XYZ file of C-alpha atoms in Angstrom:
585
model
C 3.963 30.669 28.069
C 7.429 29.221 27.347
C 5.979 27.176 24.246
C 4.030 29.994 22.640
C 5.428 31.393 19.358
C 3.989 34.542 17.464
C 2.780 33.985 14.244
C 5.028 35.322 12.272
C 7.537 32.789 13.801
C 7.868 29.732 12.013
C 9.820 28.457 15.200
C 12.428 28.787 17.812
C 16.309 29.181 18.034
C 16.380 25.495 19.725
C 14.747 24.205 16.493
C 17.470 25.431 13.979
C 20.127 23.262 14.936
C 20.311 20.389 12.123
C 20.665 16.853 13.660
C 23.386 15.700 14.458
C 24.909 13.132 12.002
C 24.403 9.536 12.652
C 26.998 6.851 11.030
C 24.608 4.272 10.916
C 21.457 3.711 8.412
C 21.500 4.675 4.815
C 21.956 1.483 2.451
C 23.951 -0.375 4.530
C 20.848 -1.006 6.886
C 18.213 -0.820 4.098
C 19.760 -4.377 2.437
C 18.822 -5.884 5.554
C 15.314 -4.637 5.561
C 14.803 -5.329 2.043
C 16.150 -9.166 2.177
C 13.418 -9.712 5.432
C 10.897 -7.859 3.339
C 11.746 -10.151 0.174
C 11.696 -13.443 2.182
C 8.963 -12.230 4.010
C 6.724 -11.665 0.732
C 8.410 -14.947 -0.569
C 6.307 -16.403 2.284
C 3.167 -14.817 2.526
C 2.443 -14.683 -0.947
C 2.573 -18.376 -1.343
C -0.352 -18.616 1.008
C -2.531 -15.495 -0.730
C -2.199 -17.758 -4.091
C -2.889 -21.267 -2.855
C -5.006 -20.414 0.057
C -8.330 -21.371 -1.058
C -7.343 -24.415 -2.483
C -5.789 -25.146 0.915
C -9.248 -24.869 2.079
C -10.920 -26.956 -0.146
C -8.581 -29.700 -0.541
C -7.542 -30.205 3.071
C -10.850 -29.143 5.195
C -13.193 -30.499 2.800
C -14.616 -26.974 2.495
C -17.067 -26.366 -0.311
C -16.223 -23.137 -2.801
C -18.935 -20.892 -1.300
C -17.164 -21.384 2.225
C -13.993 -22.058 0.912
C -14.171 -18.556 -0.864
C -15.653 -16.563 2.478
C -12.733 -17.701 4.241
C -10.321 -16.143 1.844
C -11.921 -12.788 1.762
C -12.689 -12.570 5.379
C -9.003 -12.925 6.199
C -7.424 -11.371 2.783
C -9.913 -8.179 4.162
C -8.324 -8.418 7.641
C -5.004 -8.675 6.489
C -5.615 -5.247 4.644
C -7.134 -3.661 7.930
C -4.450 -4.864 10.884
C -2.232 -2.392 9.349
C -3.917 0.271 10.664
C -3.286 -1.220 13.853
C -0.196 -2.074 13.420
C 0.388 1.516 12.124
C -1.098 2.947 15.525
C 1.234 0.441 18.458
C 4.029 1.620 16.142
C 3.631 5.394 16.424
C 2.331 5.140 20.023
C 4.134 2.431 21.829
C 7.113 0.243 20.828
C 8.669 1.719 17.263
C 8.771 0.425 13.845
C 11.921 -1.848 14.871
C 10.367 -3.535 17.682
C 6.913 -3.863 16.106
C 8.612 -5.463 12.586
C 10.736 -8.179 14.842
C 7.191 -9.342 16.251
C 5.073 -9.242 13.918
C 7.605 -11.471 11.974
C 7.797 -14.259 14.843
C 3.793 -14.126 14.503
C 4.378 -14.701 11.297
C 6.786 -17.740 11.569
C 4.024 -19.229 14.358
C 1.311 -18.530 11.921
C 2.870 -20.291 8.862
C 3.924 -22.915 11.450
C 0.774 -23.710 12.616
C -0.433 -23.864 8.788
C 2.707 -26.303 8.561
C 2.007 -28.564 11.360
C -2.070 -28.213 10.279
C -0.847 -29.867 6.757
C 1.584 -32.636 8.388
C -0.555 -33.812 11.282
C -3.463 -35.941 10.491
C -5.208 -34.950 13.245
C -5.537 -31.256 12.188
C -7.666 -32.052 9.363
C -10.336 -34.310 8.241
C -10.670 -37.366 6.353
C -10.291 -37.339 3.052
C -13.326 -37.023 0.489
C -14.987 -40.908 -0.622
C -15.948 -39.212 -4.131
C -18.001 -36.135 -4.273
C -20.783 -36.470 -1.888
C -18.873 -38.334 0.772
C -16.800 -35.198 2.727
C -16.096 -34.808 6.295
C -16.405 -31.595 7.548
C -13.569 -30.065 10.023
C -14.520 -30.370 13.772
C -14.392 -26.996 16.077
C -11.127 -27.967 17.362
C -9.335 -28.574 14.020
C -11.083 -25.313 12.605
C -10.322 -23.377 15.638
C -6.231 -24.507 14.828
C -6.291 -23.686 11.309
C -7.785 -19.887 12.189
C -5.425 -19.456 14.759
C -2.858 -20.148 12.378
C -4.231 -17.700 10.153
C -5.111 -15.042 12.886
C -1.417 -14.890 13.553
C -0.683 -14.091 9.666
C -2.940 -11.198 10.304
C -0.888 -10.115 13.330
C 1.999 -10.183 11.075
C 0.831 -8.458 8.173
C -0.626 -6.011 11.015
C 2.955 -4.655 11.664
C 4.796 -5.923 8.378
C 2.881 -4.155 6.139
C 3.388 -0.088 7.491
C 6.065 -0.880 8.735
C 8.618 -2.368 6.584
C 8.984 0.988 3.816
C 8.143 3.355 6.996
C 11.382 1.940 8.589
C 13.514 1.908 5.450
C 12.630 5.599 4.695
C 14.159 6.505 8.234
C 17.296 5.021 7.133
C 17.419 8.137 4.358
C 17.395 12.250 5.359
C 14.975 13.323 2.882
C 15.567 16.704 3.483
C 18.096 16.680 1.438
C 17.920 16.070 -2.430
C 20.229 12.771 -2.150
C 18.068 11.328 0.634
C 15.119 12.105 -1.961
C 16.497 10.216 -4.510
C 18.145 7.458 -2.682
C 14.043 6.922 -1.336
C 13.477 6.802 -4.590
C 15.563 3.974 -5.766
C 14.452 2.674 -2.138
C 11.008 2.367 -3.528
C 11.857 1.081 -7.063
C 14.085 -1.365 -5.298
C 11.026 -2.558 -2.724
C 9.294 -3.598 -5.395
C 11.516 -5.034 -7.568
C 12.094 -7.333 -4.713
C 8.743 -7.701 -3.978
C 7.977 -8.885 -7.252
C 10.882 -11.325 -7.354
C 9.239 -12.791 -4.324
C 6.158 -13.108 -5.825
C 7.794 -14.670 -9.291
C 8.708 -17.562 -7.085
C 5.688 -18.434 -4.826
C 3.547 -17.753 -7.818
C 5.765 -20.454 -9.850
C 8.120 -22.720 -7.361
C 6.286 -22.743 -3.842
C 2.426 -22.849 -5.435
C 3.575 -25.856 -7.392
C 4.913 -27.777 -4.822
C 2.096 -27.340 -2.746
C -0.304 -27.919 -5.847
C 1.912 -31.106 -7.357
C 4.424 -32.617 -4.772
C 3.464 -31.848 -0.799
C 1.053 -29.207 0.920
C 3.935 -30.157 4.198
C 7.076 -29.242 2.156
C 4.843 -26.573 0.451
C 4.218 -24.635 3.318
C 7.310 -26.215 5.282
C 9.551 -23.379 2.473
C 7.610 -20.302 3.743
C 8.006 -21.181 7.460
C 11.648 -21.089 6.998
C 11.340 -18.212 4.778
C 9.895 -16.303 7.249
C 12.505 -17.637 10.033
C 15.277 -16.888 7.400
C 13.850 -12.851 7.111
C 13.634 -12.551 11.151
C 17.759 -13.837 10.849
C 18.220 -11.266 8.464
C 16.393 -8.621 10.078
C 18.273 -9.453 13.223
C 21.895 -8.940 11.655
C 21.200 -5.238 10.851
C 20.343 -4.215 14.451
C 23.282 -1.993 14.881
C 22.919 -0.248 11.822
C 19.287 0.906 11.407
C 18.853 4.616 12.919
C 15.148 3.724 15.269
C 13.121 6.954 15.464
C 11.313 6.586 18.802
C 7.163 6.432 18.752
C 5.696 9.750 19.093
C 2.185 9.563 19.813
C -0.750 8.223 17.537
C -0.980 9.779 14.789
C -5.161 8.988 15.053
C -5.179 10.416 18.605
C -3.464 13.469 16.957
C -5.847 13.962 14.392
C -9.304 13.355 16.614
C -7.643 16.118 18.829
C -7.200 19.044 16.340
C -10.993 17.872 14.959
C -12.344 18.498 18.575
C -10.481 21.382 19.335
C -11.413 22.920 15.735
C -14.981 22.180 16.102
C -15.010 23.903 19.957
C -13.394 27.005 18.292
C -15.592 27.200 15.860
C -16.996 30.806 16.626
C -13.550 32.277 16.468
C -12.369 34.457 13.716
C -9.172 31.653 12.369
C -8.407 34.022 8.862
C -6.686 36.530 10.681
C -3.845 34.660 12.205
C -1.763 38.168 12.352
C -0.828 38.936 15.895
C -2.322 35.774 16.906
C -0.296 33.013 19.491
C -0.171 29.278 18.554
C 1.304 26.931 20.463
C 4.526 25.563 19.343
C 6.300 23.499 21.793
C 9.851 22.933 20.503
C 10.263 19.065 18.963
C 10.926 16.620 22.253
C 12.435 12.925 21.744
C 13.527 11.755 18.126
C 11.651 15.055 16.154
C 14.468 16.836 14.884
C 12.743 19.468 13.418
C 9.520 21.249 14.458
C 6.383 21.421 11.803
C 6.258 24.850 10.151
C 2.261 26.481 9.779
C 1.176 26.345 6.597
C -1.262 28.968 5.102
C -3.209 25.578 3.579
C -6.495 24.691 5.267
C -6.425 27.742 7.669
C -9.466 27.354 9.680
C -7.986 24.287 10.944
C -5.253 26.877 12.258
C -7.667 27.526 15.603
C -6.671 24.278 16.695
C -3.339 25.597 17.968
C -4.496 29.010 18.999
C -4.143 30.462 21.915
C -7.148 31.815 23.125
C -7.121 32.178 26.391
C -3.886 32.412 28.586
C -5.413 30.009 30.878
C -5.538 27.186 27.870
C -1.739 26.877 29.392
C -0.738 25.886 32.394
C 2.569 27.423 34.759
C 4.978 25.141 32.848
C 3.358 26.818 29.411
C 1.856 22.847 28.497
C -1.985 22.626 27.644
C -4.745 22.345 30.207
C -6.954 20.506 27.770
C -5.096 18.340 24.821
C -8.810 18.588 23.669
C -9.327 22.309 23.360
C -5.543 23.140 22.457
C -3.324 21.424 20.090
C 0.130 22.004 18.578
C 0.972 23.106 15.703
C 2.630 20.003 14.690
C -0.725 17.820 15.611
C -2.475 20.706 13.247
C -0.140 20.439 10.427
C -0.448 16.593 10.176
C -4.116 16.617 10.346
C -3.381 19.779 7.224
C -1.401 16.681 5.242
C -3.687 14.544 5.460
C -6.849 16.430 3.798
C -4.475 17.646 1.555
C -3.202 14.750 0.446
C -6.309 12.775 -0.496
C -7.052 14.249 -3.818
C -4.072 12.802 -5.212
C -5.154 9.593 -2.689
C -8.207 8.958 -4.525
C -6.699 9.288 -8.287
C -4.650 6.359 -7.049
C -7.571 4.355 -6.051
C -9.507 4.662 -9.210
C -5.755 3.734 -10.895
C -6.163 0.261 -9.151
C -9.518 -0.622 -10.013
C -8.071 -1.155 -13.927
C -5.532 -3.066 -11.779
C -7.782 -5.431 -9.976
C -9.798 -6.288 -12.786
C -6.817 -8.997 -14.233
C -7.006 -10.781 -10.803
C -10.582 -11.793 -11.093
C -11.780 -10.970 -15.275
C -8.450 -11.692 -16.611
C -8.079 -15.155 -15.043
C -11.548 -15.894 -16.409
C -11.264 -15.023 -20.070
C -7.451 -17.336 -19.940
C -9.683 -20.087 -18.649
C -11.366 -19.720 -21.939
C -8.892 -19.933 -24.113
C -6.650 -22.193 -25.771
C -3.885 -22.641 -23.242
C -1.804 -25.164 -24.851
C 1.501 -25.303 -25.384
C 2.593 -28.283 -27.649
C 1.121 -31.669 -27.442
C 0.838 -32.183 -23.041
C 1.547 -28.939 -21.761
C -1.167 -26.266 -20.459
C -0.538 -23.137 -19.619
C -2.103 -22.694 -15.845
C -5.232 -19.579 -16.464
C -3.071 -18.284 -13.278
C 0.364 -17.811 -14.249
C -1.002 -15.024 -16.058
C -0.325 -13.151 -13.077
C 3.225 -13.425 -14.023
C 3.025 -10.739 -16.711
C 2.823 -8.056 -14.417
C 5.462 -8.960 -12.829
C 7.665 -9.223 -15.029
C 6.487 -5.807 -16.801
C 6.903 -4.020 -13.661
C 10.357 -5.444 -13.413
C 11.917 -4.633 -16.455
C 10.738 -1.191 -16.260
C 12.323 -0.746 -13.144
C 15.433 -1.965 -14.440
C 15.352 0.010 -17.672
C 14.432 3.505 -15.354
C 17.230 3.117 -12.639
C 19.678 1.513 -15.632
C 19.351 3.357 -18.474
C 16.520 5.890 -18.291
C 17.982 8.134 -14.917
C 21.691 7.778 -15.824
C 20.884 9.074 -20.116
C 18.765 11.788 -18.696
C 21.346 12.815 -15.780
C 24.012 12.979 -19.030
C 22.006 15.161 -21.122
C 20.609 17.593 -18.246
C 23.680 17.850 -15.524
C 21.968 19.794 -12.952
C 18.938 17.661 -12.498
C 18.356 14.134 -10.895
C 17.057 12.981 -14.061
C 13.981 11.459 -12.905
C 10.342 11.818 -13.673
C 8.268 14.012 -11.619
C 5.599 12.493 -9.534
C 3.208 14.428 -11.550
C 4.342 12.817 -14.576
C 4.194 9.398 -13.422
C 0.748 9.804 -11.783
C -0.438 10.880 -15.369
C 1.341 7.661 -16.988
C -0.373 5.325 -14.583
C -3.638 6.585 -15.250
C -3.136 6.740 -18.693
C -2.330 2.769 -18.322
C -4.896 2.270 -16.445
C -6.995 3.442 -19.530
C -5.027 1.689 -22.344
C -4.762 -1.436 -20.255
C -8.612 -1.759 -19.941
C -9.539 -0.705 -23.619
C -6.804 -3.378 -24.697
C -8.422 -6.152 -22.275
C -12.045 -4.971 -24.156
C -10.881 -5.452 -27.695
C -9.034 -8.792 -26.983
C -12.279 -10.036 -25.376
C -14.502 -8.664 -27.967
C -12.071 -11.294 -30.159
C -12.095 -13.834 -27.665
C -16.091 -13.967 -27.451
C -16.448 -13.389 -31.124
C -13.995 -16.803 -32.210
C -15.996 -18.776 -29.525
C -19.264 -18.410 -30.864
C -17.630 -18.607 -34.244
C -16.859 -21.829 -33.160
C -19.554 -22.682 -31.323
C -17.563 -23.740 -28.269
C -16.951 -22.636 -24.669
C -13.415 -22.466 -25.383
C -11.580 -19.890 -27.784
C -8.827 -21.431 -30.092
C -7.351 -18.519 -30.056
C -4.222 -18.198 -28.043
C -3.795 -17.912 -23.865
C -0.427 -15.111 -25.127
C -3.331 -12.755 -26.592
C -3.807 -11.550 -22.691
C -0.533 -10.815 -22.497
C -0.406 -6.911 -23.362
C -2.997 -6.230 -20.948
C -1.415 -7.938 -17.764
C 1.381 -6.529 -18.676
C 0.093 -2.981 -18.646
C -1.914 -3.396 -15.558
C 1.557 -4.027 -13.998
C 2.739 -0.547 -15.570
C -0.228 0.797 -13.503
C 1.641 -0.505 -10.283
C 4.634 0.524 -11.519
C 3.959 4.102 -12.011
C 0.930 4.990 -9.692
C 1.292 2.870 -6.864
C 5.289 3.460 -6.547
C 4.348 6.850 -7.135
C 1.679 6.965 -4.444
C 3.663 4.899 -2.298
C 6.495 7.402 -2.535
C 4.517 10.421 -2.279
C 2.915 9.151 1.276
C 6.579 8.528 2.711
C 7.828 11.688 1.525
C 4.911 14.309 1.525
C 4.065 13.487 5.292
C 5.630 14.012 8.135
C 7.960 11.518 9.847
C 5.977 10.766 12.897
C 3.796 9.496 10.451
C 5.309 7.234 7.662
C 4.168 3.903 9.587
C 0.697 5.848 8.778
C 1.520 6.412 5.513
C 2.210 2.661 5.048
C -1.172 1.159 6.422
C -2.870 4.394 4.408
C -1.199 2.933 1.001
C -2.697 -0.657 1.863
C -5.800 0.670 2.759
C -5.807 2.938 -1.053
C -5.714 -1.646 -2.652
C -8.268 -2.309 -0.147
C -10.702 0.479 -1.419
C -10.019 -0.225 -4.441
C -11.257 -3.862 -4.452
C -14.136 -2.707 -2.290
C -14.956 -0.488 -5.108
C -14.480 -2.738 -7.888
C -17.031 -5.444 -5.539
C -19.799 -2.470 -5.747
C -18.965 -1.136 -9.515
C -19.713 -4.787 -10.938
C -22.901 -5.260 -8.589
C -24.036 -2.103 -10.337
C -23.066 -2.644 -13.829
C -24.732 -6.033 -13.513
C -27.986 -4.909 -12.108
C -27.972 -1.508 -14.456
C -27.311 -3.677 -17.933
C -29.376 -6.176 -16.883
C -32.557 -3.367 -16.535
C -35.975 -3.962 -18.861
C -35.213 -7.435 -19.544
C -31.679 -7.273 -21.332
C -29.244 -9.273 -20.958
C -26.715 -8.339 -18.154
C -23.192 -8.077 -18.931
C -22.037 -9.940 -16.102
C -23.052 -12.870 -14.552
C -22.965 -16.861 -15.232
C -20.197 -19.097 -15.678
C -19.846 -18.546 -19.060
C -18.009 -14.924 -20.489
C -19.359 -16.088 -24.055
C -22.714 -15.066 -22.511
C -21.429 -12.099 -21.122
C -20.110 -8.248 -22.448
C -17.098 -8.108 -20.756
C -15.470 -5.892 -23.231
C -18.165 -3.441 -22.195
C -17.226 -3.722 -18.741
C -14.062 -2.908 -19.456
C -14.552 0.084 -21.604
C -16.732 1.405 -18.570
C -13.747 1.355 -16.705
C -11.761 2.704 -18.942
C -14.027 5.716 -19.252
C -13.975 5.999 -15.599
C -9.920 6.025 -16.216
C -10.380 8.960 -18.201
C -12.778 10.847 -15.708
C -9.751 10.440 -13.386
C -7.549 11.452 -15.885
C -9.083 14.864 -16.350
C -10.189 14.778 -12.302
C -6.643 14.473 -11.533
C -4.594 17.225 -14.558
C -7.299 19.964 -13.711
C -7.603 19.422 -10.116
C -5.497 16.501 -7.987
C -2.187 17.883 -9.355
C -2.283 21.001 -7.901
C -2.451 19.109 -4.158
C 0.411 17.415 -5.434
C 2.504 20.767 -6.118
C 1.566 22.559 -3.189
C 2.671 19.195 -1.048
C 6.132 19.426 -2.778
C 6.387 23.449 -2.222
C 5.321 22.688 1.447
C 7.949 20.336 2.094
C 10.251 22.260 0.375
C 9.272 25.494 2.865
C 8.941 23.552 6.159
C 12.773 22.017 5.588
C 13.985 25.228 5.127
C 12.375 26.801 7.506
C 13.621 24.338 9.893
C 17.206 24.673 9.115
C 17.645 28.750 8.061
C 18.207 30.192 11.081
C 18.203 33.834 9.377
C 14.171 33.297 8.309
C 13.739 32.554 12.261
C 15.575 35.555 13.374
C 13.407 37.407 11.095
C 10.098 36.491 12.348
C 11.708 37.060 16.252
């Protein structure tokens, strides 16, 4: 039983060599993966914003259909990276699985390209408004493939892209902590340059000049990134796939559930398999006292649960404890998971409410100019930008100055409490301005308010202080917190945390319609018109809901959060003290 380790052993002598040191990765590979993230974003966000208009304009499609499409694929886009997540970790890498899903990419947005430049693609125009072609199978069947390939891309782009910066840094150390920091804070300041511009320059020129030249500046956006990718090659430091991280996790479920009659408290004197770590693992997972009775997952029970060459029989009945510590990070993570989810439902509710009450508003600036309801969306950006800036600028180097010993950052407690507490200000300042709005229409007597599109401004801008505190922070804490093997995971988990989200938001207004709307009142929500509507006391719903999660996550979530921290601090040096090893042997 060569891979057998006593309990008390938090591993063997071959695991407390550190790695050896690598000249390549660090920033001088990240730029590179940060210019074909930006151009990449640059790209695809250009088609999120315009899509359904696409739709509508091009294939004739009505707004019901039109509308379908969009979800259907907007939803798929936010599943493939769970796929994407699982060929990376089991097959091919995070390298080889970001170079193709960007060339799906570039075919995707070129077969949108040629779909907008060939008249054959699409139908004929409308003859006024009952006169409208409808697509044929074939030219329906080009314009999904098109977009089946974007889903491909966003498939591997998506978990990928931070999973592979992050193993450019050694975040077992307290610089390669920070410098994933500024990683992340960088990501998205990038990111949200990219979406500055197809939200303003790309949309427009689709919208105003050409859908061909509109969708001809993504395609070589996307070829551009794939350049740029390509010139870091020899820098980035490639961690090679080790297993699925799924497969893993079904494993130490089965084997758990088989050893269910065992007695897993008293681990003292007990065996566990421990293989030492084989390929790219440098280190080997220490056991945890969190979550024991998942422990009896890496028991040994039975010497015959190991073969001659000390290797499990049964991957079913015994697992390691790596497989049972990444299973332990999981659970243990999703307290703090979930307090991020119910952060971006206040988030969501500006792309869908907020656009609404700016379409009823006065959106004029001067005598010809009006505001579009949708460049509204550029508040957040912008908020989340300069915030960055001001943190990494001025905010970390001041507080490095006045305490010398510490990195001068917030904690990720600290910024999980400010995001939630945005989350709440930013929907009770979206109620009272829409209490306003709806009270100087029906002054008025018109469907329009006179009062001023700039009045939304606060509360985009605070739902993009939501993004930049709790989904940096949760973004950060999924990279970090787990372990390697399974940051590509941890990217298509972060996705997944929007996607609930907007599932959630989908079932909390089908309820708060159907429960105001109860013996005969009016329901809040519903119609065409908000002046009809109490949005505001939508949005103070949500804001109480902000507040449950406020006290859900300070007397309960945060302590997950501290224990992850501890246990990361204890498995690296546990993993690179060779006197605690000798100890235990």
């Amino acid at each position: 039983m060569e891979h057998a380790t006593h309990s008390s052993s938090e591993g063997g002598l071959d695991s407390q060599s550190p790695p050896p040191k690598t000249p390549v990765g660090g920033w001088r590979a990240v730029r590179y993966i940060l210019g074909n993230e930006t151009f990449e974003k640059m790209a695809s966000m250009s088609v999120v914003a315009n899509l359904v208009m696409y739709l509508h304009t091009k294939y004739n499609l009505d707004n019901v259909v039109s509308a379908n499409v969009f979800n259907i694929w907007s939803g798929s886009c936010n599943i493939a990276p769970l796929f994407g997540a699982f060929v990376a970790d089991t097959y091919i890498g995070k390298f080889y699985t970001l170079l193709f899903s960007s060339i799906a990419s570039l075919l995707g947005m070129g077969t949108l390209t040629l779909t907008a430049g060939l008249h054959e693609l699409t139908p004929s125009a409308c003859k006024g408004q009952t006169e409208c072609p409808q697509p044929t199978a074939w030219q329906i069947a080009v314009l999904y493939s098109g977009l089946g390939l974007l889903v491909v891309g966003s498939g591997g782009l998506r978990p990928c892209n931070i999973a592979f910066g992050a193993d450019q840094f050694d975040t077992k150390t307290e610089i390669g902590r920070a410098q994933l920091d500024s990683f992340c804070n960088w990501w998205y300041l990038l990111f949200t340059v990219a979406l500055l511009i197809a939200l303003t320059g790309v949309v427009y020129i689709q919208t105003n000049v050409s859908w061909i030249l509109g969708f001809a500046i993504p395609t070589a956006c996307f070829g551009l990134s794939i350049i740029i990718f390509l010139l870091g090659t020899k820098l980035y430091i490639r961690i090679k796939p080790q297993g699925s991280v799924f497969t893993d996790i079904i494993k130490v479920v089965v084997a758990t559930c088989r050893k269910y009659g065992s007695n897993a408290g008293q681990t003292s004197g007990k065996l566990f398999y421990d293989p030492p770590p084989i390929g790219s693992e440098s280190q080997t997972a220490a056991r945890t006292d969190r979550l024991k009775f998942i422990d009896k997952a890496a028991m040994i029970m039975d010497p015959s649960e190991l073969d001659s060459q000390g290797k499990p029989t049964n991957g079913w009945r015994l697992c390691s404890v790596r497989q049972v510590e990444q299973l332990k990070s999981v659970v243990w993570i999703l307290p703090v998971w979930i307090t991020g989810i119910f952060c971006f439902i206040g988030m969501n509710q500006m792309n869908s409410f907020g656009i609404f009450q700016a379409i009823q508003m006065n959106k004029a600036i001067g005598p010809k100019f009006q505001i579009p309801p949708a460049w509204m969306g550029l508040a957040p950006m912008i908020a989340l930008s300069i915030w960055i800036i001001i943190y990494e600028s001025l905010y970390i180097p001041q507080m490095q100055k006045r305490n010398k010993n510490e990195s001068g950052r917030l904690t990720m407690e600290q910024r999980f409490k400010i995001g939630i507490v945005m989350s709440v200000l930013c929907m009770v300042v979206a109620g009272l301005t829409e209490m306003k709005r709806r009270n100087s229409a029906l002054k008025h007597g018109t469907f329009e308010s006179p009062i001023t599109v700039a009045l939304l401004v606060p509360q985009f801008a605070l739902s993009g202080l939501i993004e930049a505190f709790a989904a940096i922070s949760l973004m950060e804490l999924l990279t970090v917190q787990w372990p390697q093997s399974m940051r590509t995971f941890a990217g298509a988990v972060f996705f997944l945390s929007l996607s609930m989200a907007s599932y959630l938001t989908s079932l909390l207004i089908l309820i708060v319609k159907k429960v105001s709307g109860l013996n005969g009142n009016s329901s809040w929500l519903g119609g065409n018109d908000l002046n009809k509507n109490r949005l505001d006391y939508y949005y103070y719903t949500i804001a109480a809901l902000g507040f449950v999660n406020f006290v859900y996550f300070h007397f309960y979530a945060r302590h997950y959060l501290s224990d992850a921290v501890a246990v990361e601090n204890s498995e690296n040096q546990a993993n690179y003290d060779p006197v605690d090893t000798e100890k235990g042997l």
